[in-house]
Amino acid sequence: MSTTSVTGRPSTADPGAGRSAPGDPMIPRLFEVREVRLDTRDTVTLALEPQDGVPLAHRAGQFTMLHAFGVGEVPISICGDPTQPGPLLHTIRDVGAVTHALVSTPPGTAIGVRGPFGTGWDVTDGVGQDIVVVTGGIGLAPLRPAILEVVSRRAEFGRVVLLYGARSPEDILFAEDMARWAAEHNIVVEITVDYGPPSWTGRVGLVTNLVPRAGFDPLNTLALVCGPEVMMRHAATALVERGVPAQRVRLSMERNMKCGVGLCGHCQVREVFLCVDGPVMDYARLAALMDIREL
Amino acid sequence: MRTLAEYLPEHPFFQGLEPTVMDLMVGCAQNVHFAEGATLFRTGEPADTFYVIRHGRVALDIHDPSRGDLVVASLGEGEVVGWSWLVPPYRWVFDGRATSGVSAVALDGACLRGKCDQDPALGYALMQRVSGVLYERLQDARIRLLDVYGSRT
């Protein structure tokens, strides 16, 4: 359904969809950090509870703006299960001043949350078809809600394949989740790393190289891709070369989101405002934009 | 058990080759097996073979004095291992190690080079396939050089 964004521009996405506490999207709600879980040497998952008691509903693929008071605000994808009640989960990589402040927040402390914003993976579009997930690094975090949604409705999908690339074995995210999805939910999980110690007996190489050899029906597939932009471009190309229609390849594009409501233009890529038209968009629409260096 | 003449034409690396060309290849081939942890080849040793993997996985290791041994690539079923037999001085530049039980077809590099020298059609057909794999490996290496999962992203 087409809606109108706060910019007045027609948008296929409703930036406020799923927001459980209507209000000014520019004003952060207070959430208390309940748990801080160290996932890898530089990546942490925060479990957040709303101080007003109103849970934040979201769709798989959406993001929020997380505010570390006195430091700044960053866009972070939600990585929790959209089909289950529970704390708001965000997996954050410690790469800058704001993310460092967020991952260092002690339990019991409040941070600000705006959103959720943006489009979702909409895995329902893949019902009756194969699902292929290609992801790398922390790109698995935005896809985790989509995978959990597929898991919760596993019988409705055909073959489900997860191809994941990481820098090294110690950088692999959600290893326990992936093992469980493979063992209990008939998901084919293939993991590859850029390099590893001799004790690593798994794959070493690019995640995109797994696409040609993965078992799925290209013309009957919904592909979900998230990771560094270079990886996504090569993954999308490999999927299309394999025969998946570009319209069935969805990417999560993240570029300097600031306001989250299509107002400030920081995330604008030509006519696209990624915070409201994205972050999840199909490759048929993104391919031309990704090839323009100036964008 | 299927013969090499039956199996090799179906391997992705050889698919589409003319039967006469395949016959020449089979003349240089033999089945080999490696137990988990076995070494296929070592850095600096003469490189006289390339391997067509039927089952299992082979890791390519390099020794970094500051970090110890590192696996820089792994190759599995349907892939091929080893190009050093093709380029002088014909020495391995990585260690090759079976990370699981490996069944493979070993092709004698000197035998293949001799046949390619005698038969340009065979040489061209083989080089087309070798170039395709090398192209893929080069792209793989270049993209990994970017360290796309590194802390800058």
Coordinates of C-alpha atoms in Angstrom, one line a residue:
Chain A
M1 CA 0.0 0.0 0.0
S2 CA 1.4 3.4 -0.9
T3 CA 1.5 6.0 1.8
T4 CA 2.8 9.5 2.2
S5 CA 6.0 10.2 4.2
V6 CA 6.5 13.2 6.4
T7 CA 8.4 14.8 3.5
G8 CA 5.3 14.7 1.5
R9 CA 6.9 12.4 -1.0
P10 CA 5.0 9.3 -2.1
S11 CA 6.6 6.3 -0.4
T12 CA 6.0 2.6 -0.6
A13 CA 7.1 2.4 3.0
D14 CA 5.5 3.7 6.1
P15 CA 8.2 4.9 8.4
G16 CA 6.0 4.5 11.4
A17 CA 4.8 1.1 10.6
G18 CA 4.9 -1.1 13.7
R19 CA 5.6 1.7 16.1
S20 CA 3.8 0.9 19.2
A21 CA 4.0 4.2 20.9
P22 CA 2.8 6.9 18.5
G23 CA 4.5 10.2 19.0
D24 CA 7.1 12.5 17.6
P25 CA 9.5 10.2 15.7
M26 CA 12.3 12.8 16.4
I27 CA 12.0 12.4 20.2
P28 CA 13.8 9.4 21.7
R29 CA 12.0 7.1 24.1
L30 CA 13.9 5.9 27.1
F31 CA 14.9 2.2 27.2
E32 CA 16.9 0.6 30.0
V33 CA 19.8 -1.7 29.2
R34 CA 18.9 -5.0 30.8
E35 CA 21.7 -7.2 29.5
V36 CA 24.9 -6.7 27.7
R37 CA 26.1 -9.9 25.9
L38 CA 29.6 -10.1 24.3
D39 CA 29.1 -11.9 21.0
T40 CA 32.6 -11.5 19.5
R41 CA 35.7 -9.6 20.4
D42 CA 34.2 -6.3 19.1
T43 CA 30.5 -7.0 18.9
V44 CA 27.9 -6.8 21.6
T45 CA 24.2 -7.4 21.9
L46 CA 22.1 -5.1 24.1
A47 CA 18.8 -6.2 25.5
L48 CA 16.6 -3.1 26.1
E49 CA 13.3 -2.7 28.0
P50 CA 11.1 0.4 27.5
Q51 CA 10.9 2.5 30.7
D52 CA 7.2 3.3 29.8
G53 CA 6.4 -0.4 29.6
V54 CA 5.1 -0.1 26.0
P55 CA 7.0 -2.7 23.9
L56 CA 8.4 -1.6 20.5
A57 CA 6.9 -3.7 17.8
H58 CA 8.9 -4.0 14.6
R59 CA 9.1 -5.8 11.3
A60 CA 12.1 -7.9 10.4
G61 CA 14.7 -5.6 8.7
Q62 CA 13.7 -2.4 10.4
F63 CA 16.2 -0.2 12.3
T64 CA 16.1 2.2 15.1
M65 CA 18.2 5.3 16.0
L66 CA 20.0 4.5 19.2
H67 CA 21.0 7.5 21.3
A68 CA 23.9 7.5 23.7
F69 CA 23.3 10.6 25.7
G70 CA 26.0 13.2 25.5
V71 CA 27.7 11.3 22.7
G72 CA 25.4 10.9 19.7
E73 CA 23.0 8.8 17.8
V74 CA 23.5 5.9 15.3
P75 CA 21.2 3.7 13.2
I76 CA 21.2 0.1 14.3
S77 CA 19.1 -2.7 12.9
I78 CA 16.9 -4.7 15.3
C79 CA 18.1 -8.3 15.6
G80 CA 15.3 -9.7 17.9
D81 CA 12.5 -12.0 16.9
P82 CA 9.6 -9.9 15.5
T83 CA 7.1 -12.8 16.2
Q84 CA 7.8 -13.0 19.9
P85 CA 7.4 -10.6 22.8
G86 CA 10.6 -9.8 24.7
P87 CA 13.3 -7.2 25.0
L88 CA 14.4 -5.1 22.1
L89 CA 17.6 -6.6 20.8
H90 CA 20.4 -4.7 19.0
T91 CA 23.7 -6.2 18.0
I92 CA 26.3 -3.5 17.8
R93 CA 29.9 -3.4 16.6
D94 CA 32.3 -1.2 18.5
V95 CA 33.7 0.8 15.6
G96 CA 33.2 4.5 16.6
A97 CA 32.5 6.9 19.4
V98 CA 28.8 6.4 19.6
T99 CA 28.9 2.6 19.2
H100 CA 31.6 2.4 21.7
A101 CA 29.5 4.4 24.2
L102 CA 26.5 2.1 23.5
V103 CA 28.4 -1.2 23.9
S104 CA 29.9 0.2 27.1
T105 CA 26.6 1.1 28.6
P106 CA 26.2 -0.7 31.9
P107 CA 23.0 -2.6 32.7
G108 CA 20.4 -0.4 34.4
T109 CA 21.4 2.6 32.4
A110 CA 18.9 4.4 30.0
I111 CA 19.6 5.0 26.4
G112 CA 17.4 6.7 23.8
V113 CA 15.5 4.9 21.0
R114 CA 13.7 6.4 18.1
G115 CA 11.8 4.3 15.6
P116 CA 11.5 1.6 14.3
F117 CA 12.1 3.0 10.8
G118 CA 12.3 1.8 7.3
T119 CA 11.2 -1.2 5.2
G120 CA 11.4 -4.8 6.1
W121 CA 12.5 -8.1 4.5
D122 CA 8.8 -9.2 4.1
V123 CA 9.6 -12.9 4.0
T124 CA 6.0 -13.6 3.4
D125 CA 6.7 -12.9 -0.2
G126 CA 8.8 -16.0 -0.2
V127 CA 6.1 -18.4 1.0
G128 CA 6.0 -21.5 -1.1
Q129 CA 9.5 -20.8 -2.4
D130 CA 13.1 -21.3 -1.5
I131 CA 14.8 -18.7 0.7
V132 CA 18.5 -17.9 0.2
V133 CA 20.2 -15.7 2.7
V134 CA 23.7 -14.3 1.8
T135 CA 25.4 -12.3 4.5
G136 CA 28.7 -11.4 5.9
G137 CA 30.1 -10.0 9.1
I138 CA 27.6 -8.1 11.2
G139 CA 25.2 -8.2 8.3
L140 CA 23.8 -11.3 9.9
A141 CA 22.3 -9.2 12.7
P142 CA 19.7 -7.4 10.5
L143 CA 18.8 -10.7 8.9
R144 CA 18.4 -12.6 12.2
P145 CA 14.7 -11.4 12.6
A146 CA 13.9 -12.6 9.1
I147 CA 15.5 -16.0 9.7
L148 CA 13.6 -16.3 13.0
E149 CA 10.4 -15.4 11.2
V150 CA 11.1 -18.1 8.6
V151 CA 11.9 -20.6 11.4
S152 CA 8.6 -19.8 13.1
R153 CA 6.8 -20.6 9.8
R154 CA 9.3 -23.2 8.5
A155 CA 6.7 -25.5 6.8
E156 CA 5.5 -22.6 4.6
F157 CA 8.9 -22.4 2.8
G158 CA 10.8 -24.7 0.5
R159 CA 14.6 -25.1 0.9
V160 CA 16.2 -22.5 3.1
V161 CA 19.9 -21.8 2.6
L162 CA 22.0 -19.5 4.8
L163 CA 25.4 -18.5 3.4
Y164 CA 27.5 -16.6 5.9
G165 CA 31.0 -15.1 5.6
A166 CA 33.2 -13.8 8.4
R167 CA 36.7 -12.4 8.7
S168 CA 37.9 -15.3 10.8
P169 CA 36.4 -18.1 12.9
E170 CA 36.5 -16.0 16.1
D171 CA 34.4 -13.3 14.3
I172 CA 31.5 -15.6 13.5
L173 CA 28.3 -14.1 14.9
F174 CA 25.4 -16.1 16.3
A175 CA 27.2 -19.4 15.9
E176 CA 24.8 -21.1 18.4
D177 CA 21.8 -19.8 16.5
M178 CA 23.2 -21.1 13.2
A179 CA 23.9 -24.5 14.6
R180 CA 20.4 -24.7 16.0
W181 CA 18.7 -23.5 12.8
A182 CA 20.6 -26.2 10.9
A183 CA 20.0 -29.0 13.4
E184 CA 16.4 -28.2 14.4
H185 CA 14.9 -26.3 11.5
N186 CA 16.3 -27.9 8.3
I187 CA 18.2 -24.8 7.3
V188 CA 21.3 -25.4 5.2
V189 CA 24.0 -23.3 6.8
E190 CA 27.3 -22.8 5.0
I191 CA 29.9 -20.7 6.7
T192 CA 33.2 -19.4 5.2
V193 CA 35.9 -17.2 6.6
D194 CA 38.6 -15.0 5.0
Y195 CA 41.4 -16.8 6.8
G196 CA 41.6 -19.2 9.7
P197 CA 44.0 -21.1 12.0
P198 CA 45.0 -24.7 11.1
S199 CA 42.3 -26.0 13.5
W200 CA 39.6 -24.5 11.3
T201 CA 38.3 -27.3 9.1
G202 CA 35.5 -25.3 7.5
R203 CA 35.5 -23.2 4.3
V204 CA 38.0 -20.4 3.6
G205 CA 37.0 -18.0 0.8
L206 CA 34.5 -15.5 -0.3
V207 CA 30.9 -16.0 0.7
T208 CA 29.8 -15.1 -2.8
N209 CA 31.6 -18.1 -4.1
L210 CA 29.1 -20.3 -2.3
V211 CA 26.2 -19.0 -4.4
P212 CA 26.9 -21.0 -7.6
R213 CA 27.2 -24.2 -5.6
A214 CA 24.3 -23.8 -3.2
G215 CA 21.2 -25.9 -3.8
F216 CA 18.1 -23.9 -4.6
D217 CA 15.7 -23.2 -7.4
P218 CA 16.7 -19.8 -8.8
L219 CA 13.4 -19.0 -10.5
N220 CA 11.5 -20.0 -7.3
T221 CA 13.6 -18.1 -4.8
L222 CA 13.5 -15.1 -2.5
A223 CA 17.1 -13.9 -1.8
L224 CA 18.0 -11.7 1.2
V225 CA 21.4 -10.1 1.2
C226 CA 23.1 -8.0 3.9
G227 CA 26.7 -7.1 4.6
P228 CA 29.4 -4.7 3.4
E229 CA 28.3 -3.0 0.2
V230 CA 31.1 -4.6 -1.8
M231 CA 30.0 -8.0 -0.7
M232 CA 26.3 -7.3 -1.4
R233 CA 27.1 -6.1 -4.9
H234 CA 29.0 -9.3 -5.7
A235 CA 26.4 -11.5 -4.0
A236 CA 23.6 -9.9 -5.9
T237 CA 25.5 -10.3 -9.1
A238 CA 26.2 -14.0 -8.3
L239 CA 22.5 -14.6 -7.5
V240 CA 21.3 -12.9 -10.7
E241 CA 23.9 -14.9 -12.8
R242 CA 22.5 -18.0 -11.1
G243 CA 19.1 -17.1 -12.4
V244 CA 17.3 -15.4 -9.5
P245 CA 15.3 -12.4 -10.9
A246 CA 16.7 -9.1 -9.7
Q247 CA 13.3 -8.2 -8.3
R248 CA 13.6 -11.2 -6.0
V249 CA 17.0 -10.2 -4.6
R250 CA 16.6 -7.9 -1.6
L251 CA 19.4 -5.9 -0.1
S252 CA 19.7 -3.9 3.1
M253 CA 21.4 -0.6 2.2
E254 CA 22.6 1.5 5.1
R255 CA 24.1 4.9 4.3
N256 CA 24.5 7.5 7.0
M257 CA 20.9 7.5 8.3
K258 CA 20.3 10.5 10.6
C259 CA 16.6 11.6 11.0
G260 CA 15.0 8.3 10.1
V261 CA 12.0 10.0 8.6
G262 CA 13.1 11.1 5.1
L263 CA 13.6 14.7 6.2
C264 CA 17.3 15.5 6.4
G265 CA 18.6 13.9 3.2
H266 CA 21.8 12.5 4.7
C267 CA 21.0 9.0 3.5
Q268 CA 19.7 10.1 0.1
V269 CA 20.9 8.2 -2.9
R270 CA 19.6 10.1 -6.0
E271 CA 15.8 10.0 -5.6
V272 CA 15.9 7.4 -2.8
F273 CA 15.8 8.2 0.9
L274 CA 17.2 5.0 2.4
C275 CA 15.7 5.6 5.8
V276 CA 12.1 5.4 4.5
D277 CA 12.4 3.8 1.0
G278 CA 14.9 1.3 2.5
P279 CA 16.9 0.0 4.1
V280 CA 15.5 -3.1 2.4
M281 CA 15.1 -2.7 -1.3
D282 CA 15.3 -5.0 -4.3
Y283 CA 18.3 -5.2 -6.5
A284 CA 16.3 -4.3 -9.7
R285 CA 15.9 -0.8 -8.2
L286 CA 19.3 -0.6 -6.5
A287 CA 21.6 -2.0 -9.1
A288 CA 21.9 1.2 -11.1
L289 CA 22.3 3.3 -8.0
M290 CA 25.1 1.1 -6.6
D291 CA 27.2 1.6 -9.7
I292 CA 27.3 5.4 -9.5
R293 CA 30.4 6.3 -7.5
E294 CA 29.3 9.8 -6.7
L295 CA 26.3 8.4 -4.8
Chain B
M1 CA 33.2 -48.4 -9.0
R2 CA 33.2 -45.9 -11.8
T3 CA 36.3 -45.6 -14.0
L4 CA 38.2 -42.3 -14.4
A5 CA 37.0 -42.2 -18.0
E6 CA 33.4 -42.2 -16.7
Y7 CA 33.9 -39.8 -13.8
L8 CA 36.2 -37.1 -15.1
P9 CA 34.0 -35.7 -17.9
E10 CA 31.3 -35.1 -15.3
H11 CA 33.5 -33.1 -13.0
P12 CA 32.7 -29.3 -13.4
F13 CA 36.3 -28.5 -14.4
F14 CA 36.2 -30.9 -17.4
Q15 CA 32.5 -30.6 -18.4
G16 CA 32.2 -29.9 -22.1
L17 CA 35.6 -31.2 -23.2
E18 CA 35.7 -33.3 -26.4
P19 CA 36.0 -37.0 -25.7
T20 CA 39.3 -37.2 -27.6
V21 CA 40.7 -34.5 -25.3
M22 CA 39.3 -36.3 -22.2
D23 CA 41.0 -39.5 -23.3
L24 CA 44.3 -37.7 -23.3
M25 CA 43.6 -36.3 -19.8
V26 CA 42.6 -39.7 -18.4
G27 CA 45.9 -41.0 -19.6
C28 CA 47.6 -38.7 -17.0
A29 CA 45.2 -39.4 -14.2
Q30 CA 45.0 -41.7 -11.2
N31 CA 42.7 -42.0 -8.1
V32 CA 44.2 -41.0 -4.8
H33 CA 43.0 -40.9 -1.2
F34 CA 44.2 -38.9 1.8
A35 CA 43.2 -39.4 5.4
E36 CA 42.1 -36.4 7.5
G37 CA 45.2 -34.3 8.4
A38 CA 47.4 -35.8 5.6
T39 CA 49.6 -33.5 3.6
L40 CA 49.1 -33.4 -0.1
F41 CA 52.1 -31.1 -0.8
R42 CA 54.4 -28.8 1.0
T43 CA 55.7 -25.3 0.2
G44 CA 58.9 -25.4 -1.9
E45 CA 58.6 -29.0 -3.0
P46 CA 58.4 -29.8 -6.7
A47 CA 54.9 -29.3 -8.0
D48 CA 54.2 -32.2 -10.4
T49 CA 50.4 -32.8 -9.8
F50 CA 47.1 -31.1 -9.7
Y51 CA 44.1 -32.6 -7.9
V52 CA 40.5 -32.8 -8.9
I53 CA 38.5 -33.2 -5.7
R54 CA 35.8 -35.8 -5.6
H55 CA 35.0 -35.8 -1.9
G56 CA 36.4 -33.9 1.1
R57 CA 38.1 -30.6 1.6
V58 CA 41.7 -29.4 1.2
A59 CA 43.1 -26.4 3.0
L60 CA 45.9 -24.3 1.6
D61 CA 48.2 -23.1 4.5
I62 CA 50.9 -20.5 4.6
H63 CA 53.3 -19.9 7.5
D64 CA 53.5 -16.4 8.9
P65 CA 56.3 -16.1 11.4
S66 CA 54.3 -13.6 13.4
R67 CA 51.0 -15.4 13.4
G68 CA 51.9 -19.0 12.8
D69 CA 50.1 -21.1 10.2
L70 CA 47.1 -19.6 8.4
V71 CA 44.6 -21.2 6.2
V72 CA 44.2 -18.9 3.2
A73 CA 41.8 -21.0 1.1
S74 CA 39.9 -24.2 1.2
L75 CA 38.7 -26.2 -1.8
G76 CA 36.1 -28.9 -1.8
E77 CA 34.0 -31.2 -3.9
G78 CA 33.8 -30.2 -7.6
E79 CA 36.9 -27.9 -7.3
V80 CA 40.5 -28.3 -8.3
V81 CA 43.7 -27.8 -6.4
G82 CA 47.2 -26.8 -7.6
W83 CA 48.5 -24.6 -10.5
S84 CA 52.2 -24.6 -9.7
W85 CA 52.8 -27.6 -12.0
L86 CA 51.9 -25.2 -14.9
V87 CA 54.4 -22.4 -14.3
P88 CA 58.2 -22.7 -13.8
P89 CA 59.9 -23.4 -11.5
Y90 CA 57.2 -25.8 -10.7
R91 CA 57.3 -25.5 -6.9
W92 CA 54.4 -25.4 -4.5
V93 CA 53.9 -22.0 -2.8
F94 CA 51.4 -23.2 -0.2
D95 CA 51.0 -26.3 1.9
G96 CA 48.0 -28.5 0.9
R97 CA 46.4 -30.4 3.8
A98 CA 43.3 -32.6 3.9
T99 CA 40.9 -31.2 6.5
S100 CA 38.7 -34.3 6.1
G101 CA 39.1 -37.6 4.3
V102 CA 39.8 -36.6 0.7
S103 CA 39.2 -38.6 -2.5
A104 CA 40.6 -37.0 -5.6
V105 CA 41.9 -37.6 -9.0
A106 CA 45.6 -36.7 -9.3
L107 CA 46.8 -35.5 -12.7
D108 CA 50.5 -35.7 -13.5
G109 CA 51.7 -32.2 -14.4
A110 CA 54.7 -33.3 -16.5
C111 CA 52.5 -35.7 -18.4
L112 CA 49.9 -33.0 -19.1
R113 CA 52.5 -30.4 -20.1
G114 CA 54.0 -32.9 -22.6
K115 CA 50.6 -33.7 -24.1
C116 CA 49.7 -30.0 -24.3
D117 CA 53.0 -29.3 -26.1
Q118 CA 52.2 -31.9 -28.6
D119 CA 48.6 -31.1 -29.0
P120 CA 47.7 -27.3 -29.1
A121 CA 44.0 -28.1 -29.1
L122 CA 44.4 -29.9 -25.8
G123 CA 46.6 -27.2 -24.4
Y124 CA 44.1 -24.5 -25.4
A125 CA 41.1 -26.4 -24.0
L126 CA 43.0 -26.9 -20.7
M127 CA 44.2 -23.3 -20.5
Q128 CA 40.6 -22.0 -21.0
R129 CA 39.5 -23.9 -18.0
V130 CA 42.6 -23.1 -15.9
S131 CA 42.1 -19.4 -16.8
G132 CA 38.5 -19.5 -15.6
V133 CA 39.4 -20.9 -12.3
L134 CA 42.4 -18.5 -11.9
Y135 CA 40.1 -15.6 -12.7
E136 CA 37.7 -16.6 -10.0
R137 CA 40.6 -17.1 -7.5
L138 CA 42.1 -13.7 -8.4
Q139 CA 38.8 -12.0 -7.8
D140 CA 38.4 -13.8 -4.6
A141 CA 41.8 -12.7 -3.4
R142 CA 41.4 -9.1 -4.5
I143 CA 38.1 -8.7 -2.7
R144 CA 39.4 -10.4 0.5
L145 CA 42.3 -7.9 0.3
L146 CA 39.7 -5.2 1.0
D147 CA 39.0 -6.8 4.4
V148 CA 35.4 -5.9 3.9
Y149 CA 34.4 -7.3 7.3
G150 CA 37.1 -5.2 9.0
S151 CA 36.5 -2.4 11.5
R152 CA 36.2 0.3 8.9
T153 CA 32.8 -1.0 7.9

